Amino acid sequence: MNLARLVGAVALLALAGCSQGTPAAAPSAPSAPPSSSSPVAVPTGAVPAEFAAGNVRIALVRQLSSGDYFEQWLAGAQAEAEALNVKLEVSSGDGNNDKQALNLEQAVTAKADAIIVDHGFAQTVQPAIKKAVAAKVPLVAFDVDPGTPEAVALTQDDHQIAEQALGALKADTGGSGEVVYVYVAGFAPLDRRNETWEQFKRDNPGIKQVAQIGVVNSSTAAAVADQAKAALQAHPGVKAIFAPYDEFAKGAALAVKELGLAGQVKIYGADVSTADIGVMTEPNSPWVATSATDPANVGRIAVRAAALLVAGEQVDRALTVPPSLITQKGLRDAGITGVEQLTRAFPALTTPEVARVPWPAS
Ligand code: SR1
């Protein structure tokens, strides 16, 4: 079992009381600081000279940058880069795959010390990733298949994300009823969550998907709200919406509220942010459960993995970050209003062992 998997298993045990269905609650109060639940070796190695001198440049090449998830992820990556004295050179395709591929080519040409590719479609980023590998530029691919074993592939455990959210949906619906599903194909994390949804439907024949909606753009939540309204009006018997991306869930929540269906339709989502917590905990919110990692923590891991590769350290070729199930009831019971409070209450959301850097960071 690799370290990330082990962390996942420990996290699941720690959350066993709140990982099955809506009724479970988060810890009633923040119990202990994160470090006490996951002992981390004190870094003792010397800071590599290029890091001490501030000469390390890591290019972060993003497909998307708008939305809570991507903003928090970037904040974490920037904080880790600062702690490691690394220059993080950030570009975004703003949803345009060709622009992202061009940015990636430019990072290779500009001889970055390492590259992080954040999302993207395999067919548009893999040709430039090949060039990076040929040029011996170390590469970390987050949420996109790099198509080469030379790169480190970083993911959240997307199957578990879907399993946790769907476990809550099943507990609340008794495993039967009409469901609207929000999905866009081609995004690796959504495709993996979709595999779990397909299996879930096979295992639970009482669950009927009556509509599939979804769009990813710079105003995803608003677009999904319009689609969800139409789907709910066309299918008045819907009990649940499976919306495994927070922009999807926010859009679905807006639609349910605007149609006055909050007592009838519940939403099961993915991801978490302070704004999401606000939506989940407001009175009559239909968004009752979300399965999430801490996006800032994942951004930090990406930068640590890239820094380790620059320093010639060993890094597992597959790094997987485990999620936690967060319920509306748990958030309300614990009085959690923001992500900082959440990570104190759910220490499993912080995973300093994953891609640990063996030298002291500032
Ligand atoms: C459009 S893909 C959105 C997903 O990427 C990350 O994996 C987040 O979890 C988000 O749900």
XYZ file of C-alpha atoms and ligand atoms in Angstrom:
373
model
C 0.000 0.000 0.000
C 1.578 3.339 -0.978
C 1.597 6.241 1.419
C -1.264 8.150 -0.189
C -3.480 5.019 -0.075
C -2.519 4.469 3.561
C -3.470 8.049 4.369
C -6.782 7.411 2.606
C -7.446 4.347 4.727
C -6.665 6.230 7.927
C -8.896 9.101 6.805
C -11.758 6.714 6.155
C -11.415 5.169 9.580
C -11.336 8.581 11.188
C -14.487 9.563 9.324
C -16.320 6.263 9.586
C -18.993 7.895 11.698
C -19.792 10.469 9.028
C -19.195 8.678 5.766
C -22.524 6.908 5.316
C -25.464 9.072 4.473
C -26.714 12.462 5.450
C -27.574 11.881 9.098
C -23.968 11.524 10.179
C -22.273 14.531 11.641
C -18.846 15.994 11.398
C -16.898 16.063 14.663
C -18.854 18.289 17.038
C -15.825 20.473 17.624
C -12.342 20.701 16.239
C -10.569 18.064 18.312
C -6.839 18.253 17.782
C -4.439 20.065 15.481
C -3.822 18.243 12.188
C -0.270 17.267 13.093
C -1.384 15.101 16.006
C -3.515 12.826 13.800
C -0.926 12.263 11.111
C 2.578 12.313 12.557
C 5.015 13.775 10.086
C 8.762 13.257 10.185
C 10.629 16.476 10.903
C 12.526 17.515 7.772
C 16.234 17.250 8.481
C 17.917 17.430 5.066
C 19.865 20.434 3.837
C 18.043 22.839 1.543
C 19.298 22.074 -2.006
C 21.516 24.887 -3.278
C 19.258 25.883 -6.190
C 16.322 26.283 -3.817
C 18.377 28.225 -1.263
C 19.509 30.556 -4.059
C 15.925 31.061 -5.297
C 16.860 29.833 -8.771
C 14.105 27.238 -9.257
C 11.336 28.049 -11.759
C 8.247 25.856 -11.948
C 5.703 26.474 -14.708
C 2.079 25.854 -13.775
C 0.093 25.342 -16.977
C -3.647 25.411 -16.307
C -6.640 24.610 -18.461
C -9.153 26.388 -16.200
C -8.775 29.087 -13.581
C -12.231 30.410 -12.703
C -14.377 29.032 -9.907
C -13.791 28.377 -6.219
C -11.965 25.078 -6.687
C -9.384 26.436 -9.095
C -8.835 29.648 -7.107
C -8.227 27.768 -3.845
C -5.962 25.272 -5.608
C -3.832 28.114 -6.983
C -3.625 29.807 -3.578
C -2.255 26.558 -2.108
C 0.257 26.134 -4.943
C 1.455 29.716 -4.532
C 1.798 29.350 -0.757
C 3.881 26.181 -1.154
C 6.033 27.800 -3.848
C 6.741 30.706 -1.517
C 7.585 28.337 1.342
C 10.047 26.470 -0.885
C 11.527 29.662 -2.392
C 10.367 28.661 -5.862
C 9.244 30.997 -8.642
C 5.856 29.741 -9.846
C 5.112 30.889 -13.397
C 1.351 30.564 -13.894
C -0.515 30.454 -17.201
C -4.133 29.553 -17.951
C -5.855 28.392 -21.097
C -9.088 29.910 -19.688
C -10.933 26.850 -20.987
C -9.284 26.978 -24.423
C -7.401 23.707 -24.951
C -5.291 25.032 -27.833
C -4.171 27.976 -25.714
C -3.222 25.609 -22.882
C -1.218 23.422 -25.295
C 0.606 26.527 -26.570
C 1.376 27.640 -23.000
C 2.763 24.168 -22.340
C 4.991 24.285 -25.428
C 6.264 27.677 -24.259
C 7.094 26.351 -20.787
C 9.188 23.588 -22.394
C 10.937 26.066 -24.727
C 11.600 28.440 -21.815
C 13.315 25.544 -20.000
C 11.326 25.626 -16.785
C 12.980 23.477 -14.109
C 9.712 21.545 -13.798
C 6.203 21.798 -15.195
C 2.843 21.178 -13.549
C 0.005 20.558 -15.999
C -3.304 21.274 -14.260
C -6.301 19.677 -16.003
C -6.567 19.587 -19.783
C -7.605 17.087 -22.405
C -5.197 14.208 -23.040
C -5.129 14.703 -26.799
C -4.185 18.386 -26.536
C -1.548 18.216 -23.785
C 0.142 14.855 -24.405
C 2.164 15.945 -27.487
C 3.776 18.796 -25.513
C 4.228 16.555 -22.467
C 6.242 14.203 -24.710
C 8.461 17.135 -25.665
C 8.970 18.009 -21.983
C 9.987 14.423 -21.245
C 12.359 14.397 -24.245
C 13.874 17.662 -22.973
C 14.227 16.065 -19.500
C 11.923 18.603 -17.857
C 10.310 16.896 -14.849
C 6.538 16.967 -15.029
C 3.575 16.605 -12.668
C 0.151 16.110 -14.264
C -2.872 16.931 -12.112
C -6.250 15.603 -13.258
C -5.052 14.799 -16.774
C -3.538 11.608 -18.160
C 0.072 12.505 -19.065
C 0.343 9.455 -21.327
C 3.839 8.647 -20.055
C 5.163 6.836 -16.984
C 7.924 9.467 -16.758
C 5.478 11.997 -15.334
C 3.979 12.016 -11.855
C 0.191 11.673 -12.097
C -1.579 13.452 -9.240
C -5.306 12.909 -8.694
C -7.923 13.114 -6.023
C -9.534 9.738 -5.400
C -12.382 10.436 -7.806
C -14.009 7.025 -7.486
C -14.155 7.525 -3.746
C -15.505 11.060 -4.197
C -18.413 9.669 -6.209
C -18.871 6.682 -3.877
C -19.113 8.908 -0.799
C -21.617 11.317 -2.357
C -23.672 8.451 -3.791
C -23.577 6.643 -0.441
C -25.304 9.690 1.037
C -27.797 9.803 -1.863
C -28.624 6.124 -1.361
C -29.054 6.512 2.390
C -31.487 9.405 1.891
C -33.506 7.944 -1.011
C -33.502 4.326 0.094
C -31.943 3.482 -3.280
C -34.911 4.402 -5.455
C -36.227 7.459 -7.243
C -35.704 9.787 -10.191
C -32.340 11.513 -10.353
C -30.883 14.299 -12.515
C -27.188 13.798 -13.273
C -24.725 16.613 -14.050
C -21.735 15.584 -16.165
C -19.478 16.784 -18.976
C -17.288 14.149 -20.656
C -13.586 14.654 -21.345
C -12.447 15.993 -17.951
C -10.524 13.110 -16.358
C -11.877 13.581 -12.807
C -15.466 13.819 -14.068
C -14.943 10.760 -16.282
C -13.725 8.740 -13.290
C -16.688 9.902 -11.170
C -18.923 8.929 -14.080
C -17.550 5.354 -13.997
C -18.711 5.115 -10.393
C -22.130 6.599 -11.272
C -22.605 4.042 -14.060
C -21.739 1.221 -11.675
C -24.003 2.706 -8.997
C -26.968 2.647 -11.397
C -26.253 -0.986 -12.276
C -26.097 -1.862 -8.571
C -29.231 0.143 -7.701
C -31.870 -0.505 -10.373
C -34.405 1.563 -8.408
C -32.403 4.698 -9.223
C -33.643 6.171 -12.521
C -31.569 8.798 -14.280
C -34.257 10.921 -15.976
C -31.989 13.658 -17.354
C -28.308 14.369 -17.897
C -27.231 17.999 -18.023
C -23.899 19.819 -17.730
C -21.642 22.511 -19.093
C -18.148 23.693 -18.123
C -17.299 27.290 -19.007
C -16.409 30.529 -17.228
C -19.920 30.727 -15.708
C -20.628 27.052 -15.110
C -22.931 27.498 -12.105
C -25.271 29.907 -13.913
C -25.428 27.713 -17.024
C -26.109 24.582 -14.971
C -28.828 26.434 -13.017
C -30.688 27.141 -16.273
C -30.333 23.535 -17.440
C -31.351 22.138 -14.045
C -34.482 24.296 -13.988
C -35.558 22.921 -17.354
C -34.837 19.330 -16.270
C -36.758 19.718 -13.005
C -39.732 21.268 -14.772
C -39.751 18.409 -17.294
C -39.499 15.788 -14.528
C -41.550 16.885 -11.512
C -40.915 13.626 -9.627
C -37.149 14.113 -9.244
C -35.852 13.452 -5.711
C -32.130 14.033 -6.114
C -29.460 15.663 -8.241
C -26.005 14.088 -8.452
C -23.711 17.033 -9.246
C -20.105 15.942 -8.624
C -18.328 19.331 -9.110
C -19.039 22.294 -6.841
C -19.924 24.641 -9.696
C -22.481 22.027 -10.816
C -23.863 21.707 -7.278
C -24.115 25.481 -6.812
C -26.024 25.783 -10.082
C -28.326 22.914 -9.133
C -28.965 24.488 -5.707
C -29.940 27.768 -7.344
C -32.402 25.984 -9.636
C -34.005 24.016 -6.800
C -34.390 27.151 -4.687
C -35.804 29.251 -7.507
C -38.396 26.578 -8.293
C -39.350 26.302 -4.609
C -38.433 22.599 -4.512
C -36.078 22.668 -1.532
C -38.198 20.265 0.495
C -38.374 17.731 -2.319
C -35.058 17.671 -4.201
C -31.687 17.100 -2.527
C -28.251 17.661 -4.037
C -25.167 15.458 -3.649
C -22.006 17.183 -4.809
C -18.228 17.243 -4.844
C -15.612 19.794 -3.703
C -15.787 22.347 -0.947
C -14.996 26.027 -0.458
C -16.027 28.693 2.026
C -18.678 29.851 -0.461
C -19.890 26.238 -0.874
C -20.172 25.869 2.902
C -22.284 29.044 2.897
C -24.613 27.556 0.268
C -24.836 24.186 2.040
C -25.646 25.630 5.446
C -28.094 28.398 4.512
C -31.694 27.802 5.625
C -33.567 25.313 3.404
C -30.485 24.544 1.337
C -31.031 21.466 -0.862
C -27.259 20.730 -1.020
C -26.987 18.112 1.725
C -23.654 16.375 1.107
C -20.376 16.875 -0.701
C -17.285 14.706 -0.958
C -14.126 16.766 -1.095
C -10.431 17.205 -0.613
C -8.986 20.569 0.433
C -8.092 22.075 -2.977
C -5.369 24.269 -1.456
C -3.777 21.135 -0.024
C -3.822 19.484 -3.464
C -2.167 22.566 -5.004
C 0.517 22.403 -2.321
C 1.131 18.717 -3.094
C 1.559 19.461 -6.814
C 4.267 22.030 -6.082
C 6.018 19.766 -3.550
C 6.050 16.874 -6.044
C 7.522 19.128 -8.745
C 10.132 20.492 -6.298
C 11.148 16.960 -5.299
C 11.640 16.051 -8.965
C 13.820 19.150 -9.479
C 15.910 18.092 -6.472
C 16.317 14.570 -7.910
C 14.311 12.983 -5.094
C 12.117 9.890 -5.536
C 8.414 10.557 -6.015
C 5.698 7.934 -6.484
C 4.482 8.065 -10.097
C 0.856 8.022 -8.895
C -0.184 10.285 -6.034
C -3.801 10.050 -4.880
C -5.391 12.409 -2.383
C -8.278 10.920 -0.372
C -11.543 12.858 0.063
C -13.814 13.216 3.091
C -17.602 13.229 3.073
C -18.934 16.519 4.419
C -22.618 16.716 5.233
C -24.899 19.684 5.703
C -25.864 18.296 9.096
C -22.225 17.867 10.102
C -21.383 21.435 9.092
C -24.389 22.878 10.904
C -23.871 20.801 14.050
C -20.218 21.823 14.271
C -20.959 25.460 13.371
C -18.454 25.348 10.510
C -18.592 28.424 8.295
C -15.340 28.263 6.330
C -12.637 26.017 4.931
C -10.061 26.880 7.614
C -12.451 25.738 10.332
C -13.297 22.681 8.235
C -9.691 21.534 7.891
C -9.230 21.885 11.647
C -12.323 19.737 12.239
C -11.346 17.246 9.507
C -7.559 16.835 9.883
C -7.635 14.089 7.223
C -8.084 16.881 4.659
C -4.470 17.909 5.245
C -1.922 15.403 3.981
C 1.606 16.652 4.660
C 2.979 13.130 4.146
C 2.074 13.105 0.470
C 5.137 14.246 -1.502
C 6.852 15.352 1.702
C 9.879 17.540 1.106
C 12.805 16.360 3.245
C 14.322 19.780 3.765
C 12.957 22.568 5.959
C 10.606 25.010 4.212
C 10.066 28.575 5.380
C -14.142 20.479 -14.770
S -13.308 19.391 -13.741
C -13.752 19.929 -12.148
C -13.128 19.093 -11.103
O -11.741 19.223 -11.136
C -11.236 18.920 -9.833
O -10.954 17.575 -9.832
C -12.324 19.285 -8.881
O -12.544 18.295 -7.914
C -13.532 19.544 -9.733
O -14.694 18.860 -9.306
